[in-house]
C-alpha positions as semicolon CSV with decimal commas, in nm:
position;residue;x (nm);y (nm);z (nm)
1;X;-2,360;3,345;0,586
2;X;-2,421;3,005;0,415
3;X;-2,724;3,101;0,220
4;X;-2,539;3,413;0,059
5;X;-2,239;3,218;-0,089
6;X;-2,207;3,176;-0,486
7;X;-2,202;2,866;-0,634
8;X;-1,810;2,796;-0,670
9;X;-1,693;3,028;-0,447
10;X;-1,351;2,964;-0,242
11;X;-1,448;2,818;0,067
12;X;-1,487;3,025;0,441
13;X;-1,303;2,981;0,721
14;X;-1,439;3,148;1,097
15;X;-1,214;3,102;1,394
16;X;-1,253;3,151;1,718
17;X;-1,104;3,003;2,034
18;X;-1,282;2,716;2,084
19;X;-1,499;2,691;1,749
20;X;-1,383;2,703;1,380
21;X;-1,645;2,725;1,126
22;X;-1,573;2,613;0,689
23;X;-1,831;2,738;0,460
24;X;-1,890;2,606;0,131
25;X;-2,123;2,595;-0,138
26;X;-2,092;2,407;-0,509
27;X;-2,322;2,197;-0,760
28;X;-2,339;1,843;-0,645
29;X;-2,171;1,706;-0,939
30;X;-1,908;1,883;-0,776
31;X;-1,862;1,699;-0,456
32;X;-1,847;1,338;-0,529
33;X;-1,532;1,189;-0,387
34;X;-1,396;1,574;-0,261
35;X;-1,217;1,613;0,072
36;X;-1,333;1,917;0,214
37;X;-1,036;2,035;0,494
38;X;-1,039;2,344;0,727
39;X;-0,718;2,513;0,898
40;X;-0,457;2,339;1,075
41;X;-0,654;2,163;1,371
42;X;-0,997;2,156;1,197
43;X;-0,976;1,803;1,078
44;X;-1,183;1,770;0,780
45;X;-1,445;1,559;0,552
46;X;-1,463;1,313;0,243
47;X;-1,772;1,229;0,030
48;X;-1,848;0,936;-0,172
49;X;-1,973;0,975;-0,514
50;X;-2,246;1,222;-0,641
51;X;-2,490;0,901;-0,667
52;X;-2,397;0,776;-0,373
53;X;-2,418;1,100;-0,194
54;X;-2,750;1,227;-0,333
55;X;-2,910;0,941;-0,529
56;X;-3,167;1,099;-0,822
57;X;-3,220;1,422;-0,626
58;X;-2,865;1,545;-0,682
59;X;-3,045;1,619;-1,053
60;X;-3,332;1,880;-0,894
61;X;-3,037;2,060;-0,644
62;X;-2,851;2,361;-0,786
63;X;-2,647;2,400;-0,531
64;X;-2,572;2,241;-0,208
65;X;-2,419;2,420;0,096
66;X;-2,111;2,236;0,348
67;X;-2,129;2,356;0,689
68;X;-1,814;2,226;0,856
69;X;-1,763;2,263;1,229
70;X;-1,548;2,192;1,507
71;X;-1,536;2,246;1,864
72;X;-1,202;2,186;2,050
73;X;-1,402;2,196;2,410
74;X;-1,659;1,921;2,427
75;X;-1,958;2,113;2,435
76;X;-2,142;1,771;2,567
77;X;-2,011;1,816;2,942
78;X;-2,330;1,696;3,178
79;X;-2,294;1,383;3,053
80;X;-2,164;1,099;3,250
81;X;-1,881;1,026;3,033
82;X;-1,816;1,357;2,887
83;X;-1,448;1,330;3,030
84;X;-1,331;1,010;2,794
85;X;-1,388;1,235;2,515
86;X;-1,023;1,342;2,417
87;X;-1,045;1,502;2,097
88;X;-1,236;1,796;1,917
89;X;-1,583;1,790;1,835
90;X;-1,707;1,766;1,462
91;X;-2,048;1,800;1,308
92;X;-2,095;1,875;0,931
93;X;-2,422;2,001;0,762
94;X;-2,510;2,022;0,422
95;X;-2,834;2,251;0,332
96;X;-3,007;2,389;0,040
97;X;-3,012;2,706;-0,119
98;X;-3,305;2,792;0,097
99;X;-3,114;2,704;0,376
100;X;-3,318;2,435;0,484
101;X;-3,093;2,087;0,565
102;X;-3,042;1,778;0,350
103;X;-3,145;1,441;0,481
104;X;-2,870;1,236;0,418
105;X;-2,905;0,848;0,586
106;X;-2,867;0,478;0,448
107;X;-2,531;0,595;0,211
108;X;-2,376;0,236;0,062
109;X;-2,040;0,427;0,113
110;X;-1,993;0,614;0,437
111;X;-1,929;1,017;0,417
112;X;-1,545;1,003;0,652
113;X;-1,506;1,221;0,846
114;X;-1,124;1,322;0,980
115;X;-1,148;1,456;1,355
116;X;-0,797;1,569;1,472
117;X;-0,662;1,455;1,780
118;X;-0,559;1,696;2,106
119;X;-0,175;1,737;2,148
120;X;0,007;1,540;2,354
121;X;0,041;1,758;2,661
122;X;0,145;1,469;2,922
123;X;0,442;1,252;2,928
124;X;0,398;0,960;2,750
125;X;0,383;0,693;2,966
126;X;0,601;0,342;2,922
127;X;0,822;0,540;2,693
128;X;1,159;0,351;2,681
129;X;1,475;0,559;2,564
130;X;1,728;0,432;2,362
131;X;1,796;0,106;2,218
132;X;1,597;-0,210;2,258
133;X;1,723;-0,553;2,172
134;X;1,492;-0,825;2,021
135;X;1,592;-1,164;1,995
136;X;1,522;-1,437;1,714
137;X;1,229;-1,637;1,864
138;X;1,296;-1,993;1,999
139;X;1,079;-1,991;2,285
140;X;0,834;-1,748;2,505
141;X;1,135;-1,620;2,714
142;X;1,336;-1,418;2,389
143;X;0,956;-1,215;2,349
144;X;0,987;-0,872;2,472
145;X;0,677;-0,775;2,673
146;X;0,525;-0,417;2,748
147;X;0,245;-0,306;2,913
148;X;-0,027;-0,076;2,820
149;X;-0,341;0,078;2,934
150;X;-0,678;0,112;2,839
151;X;-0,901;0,346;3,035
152;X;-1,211;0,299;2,867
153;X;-1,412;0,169;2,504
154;X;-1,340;0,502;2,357
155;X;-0,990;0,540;2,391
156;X;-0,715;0,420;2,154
157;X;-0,336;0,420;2,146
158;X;-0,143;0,460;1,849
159;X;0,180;0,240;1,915
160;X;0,516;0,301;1,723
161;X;0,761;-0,006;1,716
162;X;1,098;0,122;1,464
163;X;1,310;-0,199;1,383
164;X;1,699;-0,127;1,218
165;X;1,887;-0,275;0,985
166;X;1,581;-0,391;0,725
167;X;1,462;-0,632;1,006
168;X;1,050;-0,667;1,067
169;X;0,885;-0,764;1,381
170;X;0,615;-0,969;1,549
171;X;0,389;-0,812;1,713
172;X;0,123;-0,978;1,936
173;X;-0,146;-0,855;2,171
174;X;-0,348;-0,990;2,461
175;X;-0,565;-0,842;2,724
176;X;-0,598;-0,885;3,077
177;X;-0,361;-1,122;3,305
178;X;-0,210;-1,325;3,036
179;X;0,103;-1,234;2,840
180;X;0,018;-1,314;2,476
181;X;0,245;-1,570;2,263
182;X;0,242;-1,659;1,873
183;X;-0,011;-1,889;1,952
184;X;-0,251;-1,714;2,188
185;X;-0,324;-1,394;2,141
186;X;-0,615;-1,109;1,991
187;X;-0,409;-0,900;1,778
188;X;-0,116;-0,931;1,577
189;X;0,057;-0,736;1,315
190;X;0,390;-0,746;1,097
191;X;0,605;-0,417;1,142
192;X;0,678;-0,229;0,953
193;X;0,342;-0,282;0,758
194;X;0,405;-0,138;0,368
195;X;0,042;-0,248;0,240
196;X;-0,040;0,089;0,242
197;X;0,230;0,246;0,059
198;X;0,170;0,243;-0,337
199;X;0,565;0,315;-0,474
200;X;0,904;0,195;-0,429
201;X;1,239;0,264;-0,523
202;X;1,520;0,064;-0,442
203;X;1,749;0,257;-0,221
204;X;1,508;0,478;-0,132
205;X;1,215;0,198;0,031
206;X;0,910;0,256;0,051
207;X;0,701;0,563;-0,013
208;X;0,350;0,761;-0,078
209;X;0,229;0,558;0,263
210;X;-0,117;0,597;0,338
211;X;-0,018;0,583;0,705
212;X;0,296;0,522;0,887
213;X;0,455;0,171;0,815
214;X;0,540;0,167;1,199
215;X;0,215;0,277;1,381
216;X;-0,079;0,059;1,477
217;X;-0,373;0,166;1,722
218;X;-0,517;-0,033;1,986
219;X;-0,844;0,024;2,147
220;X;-1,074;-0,223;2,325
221;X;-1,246;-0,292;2,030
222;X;-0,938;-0,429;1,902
223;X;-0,793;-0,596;2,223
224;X;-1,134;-0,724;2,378
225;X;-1,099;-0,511;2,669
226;X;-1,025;-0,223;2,880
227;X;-0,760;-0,221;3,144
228;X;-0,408;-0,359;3,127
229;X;-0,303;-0,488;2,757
230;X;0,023;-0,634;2,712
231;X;0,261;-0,631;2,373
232;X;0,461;-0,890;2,274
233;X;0,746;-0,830;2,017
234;X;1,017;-1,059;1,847
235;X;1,230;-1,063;1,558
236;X;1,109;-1,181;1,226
237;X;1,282;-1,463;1,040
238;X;1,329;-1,490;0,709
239;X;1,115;-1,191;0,624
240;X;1,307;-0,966;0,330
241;X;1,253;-0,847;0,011
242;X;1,058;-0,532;-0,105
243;X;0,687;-0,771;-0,130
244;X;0,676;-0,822;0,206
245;X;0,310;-0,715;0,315
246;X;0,226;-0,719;0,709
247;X;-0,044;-0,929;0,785
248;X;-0,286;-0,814;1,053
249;X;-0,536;-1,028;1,213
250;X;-0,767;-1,038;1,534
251;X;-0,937;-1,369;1,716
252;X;-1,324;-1,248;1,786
253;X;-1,393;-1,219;2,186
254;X;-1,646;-1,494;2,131
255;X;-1,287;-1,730;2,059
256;X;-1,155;-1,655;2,406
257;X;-1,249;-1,806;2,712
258;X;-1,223;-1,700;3,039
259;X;-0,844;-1,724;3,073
260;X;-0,797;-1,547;2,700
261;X;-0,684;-1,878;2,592
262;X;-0,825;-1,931;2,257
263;X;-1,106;-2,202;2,231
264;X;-1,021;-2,528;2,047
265;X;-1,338;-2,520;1,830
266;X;-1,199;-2,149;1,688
267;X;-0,900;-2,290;1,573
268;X;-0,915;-2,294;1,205
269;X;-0,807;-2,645;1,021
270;X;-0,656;-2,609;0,711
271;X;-0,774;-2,706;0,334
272;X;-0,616;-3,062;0,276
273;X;-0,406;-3,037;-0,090
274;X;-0,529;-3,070;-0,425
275;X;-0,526;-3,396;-0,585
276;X;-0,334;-3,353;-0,880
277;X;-0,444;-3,433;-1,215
278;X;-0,373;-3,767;-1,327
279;X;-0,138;-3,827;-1,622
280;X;-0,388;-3,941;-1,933
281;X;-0,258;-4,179;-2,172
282;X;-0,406;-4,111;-2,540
């Protein structure tokens, strides 16, 4: 059905039960930077530029074909580990007129690729109702620990901490037996996080987010393992004004040592100051 589209045409969407199928066909020049999406569920893809993307062939191809699809069963099920697999499937194609398929490898910018996640079917575990309270932090005892888990390396967890009344948090991570602290830890963010959000308005906040000021994912990757993870969180001081940026920053697993302490030779040592200029007499 691919190979009989016009150059131009509105896209094609298929659907089935399991398998949805977007159809596509346009001049290259055409598909630098686009974001091709399918229905609700489909997830969807972004190209770089035309160079990028097709390098001095994009000049000998009249038309180039997008073969989107997605599978919301694994279809990879007598593997091993065919059960961590959580979402929907994607694969994307692009062919020639002839129908034949483009080799696309060694891009300087990646082609993204959106895969939407399953719907939360299960109640969501550690899920606290109501109001927490977080105190100002004087010592280890006024952070507010949870505890997460981890199955495997290719699950994440998208976390959502809200704070009220303009206030930000501290967030810090750690993996395995030991609770984390402001000074040992593998992750640790600033929420709400507004480095994504391009406008502002005062008495309005924030807007035109990228992704929610309030969310951050974990996965192994992230923590340094798999298992337990616990989540430290205390109140910011003296964090206000509308340039507030979160900072977000992780210590490398090579850092930690057996207990998840970090290692002393990790520890960065900062820049000593300027000398400033002496005054010059004329």
């Amino acid at each position: 059905m691919l190979s009989i589209k016009m150059n131009g045409q509105r896209k094609t969407s298929l659907n089935s039960d399991t398998i949805t199928m977007t159809l596509q066909r346009q001049a290259p020049s055409k598909m630098g930077k686009e974001t091709l999406g399918g229905n609700d569920g489909e997830g969807g893809v972004t190209f770089p530029s035309t160079e990028v993307l097709f390098g001095s062939n994009g000049k000998n191809l009249p038309s180039v074909g997008t073969q989107m699809m997605t599978l919301q069963v694994n279809p990879y099920w007598w593997t091993n580990r065919s059960g961590d697999i959580k979402s929907s499937v994607l694969s994307l194609d692009l062919k020639k007129q002839d129908g034949s398929r483009l080799n696309i490898s060694g891009l300087s910018h990646p082609i993204e690729l959106f895969i939407p996640e399953e719907n939360q079917t299960e109640e969501v575990k550690n899920d606290t109702k109501g109001i927490l309270f977080v105190k100002p932090y004087n010592d280890n005892s006024d952070i507010r620990y949870h505890k997460i888990e981890i199955e495997n390396e290719f699950e994440s967890a998208f976390v959502k901490i809200r704070p009220e009344n303009d206030s930000f948090f501290d967030v810090f991570v750690s993996s395995g037996k030991v609770k984390p602290t402001p000074e040992n830890y593998t992750f640790r963010a600033k929420i709400p996080d507004y480095s994504s959000c391009r406008d502002y308005e005062a008495g309005t906040g924030y807007f035109n987010c990228a992704k929610d000021p309030y969310v951050f994912s974990l996965s192994s990757d992230i923590t340094g393992d798999v298992g337990v993870n616990f989540i430290g969180i205390r109140l910011a001081l003296g964090v206000t004004g509308r340039r507030t940026r979160s900072q977000r920053s992780r210590i490398p697993r090579s850092c930690k040592d057996s207990h998840g302490r970090q290692k002393r030779s990790c520890v960065g040592v900062k820049d000593p100051p300027t000398t400033p200029p002496q005054n010059q007499v004329p």
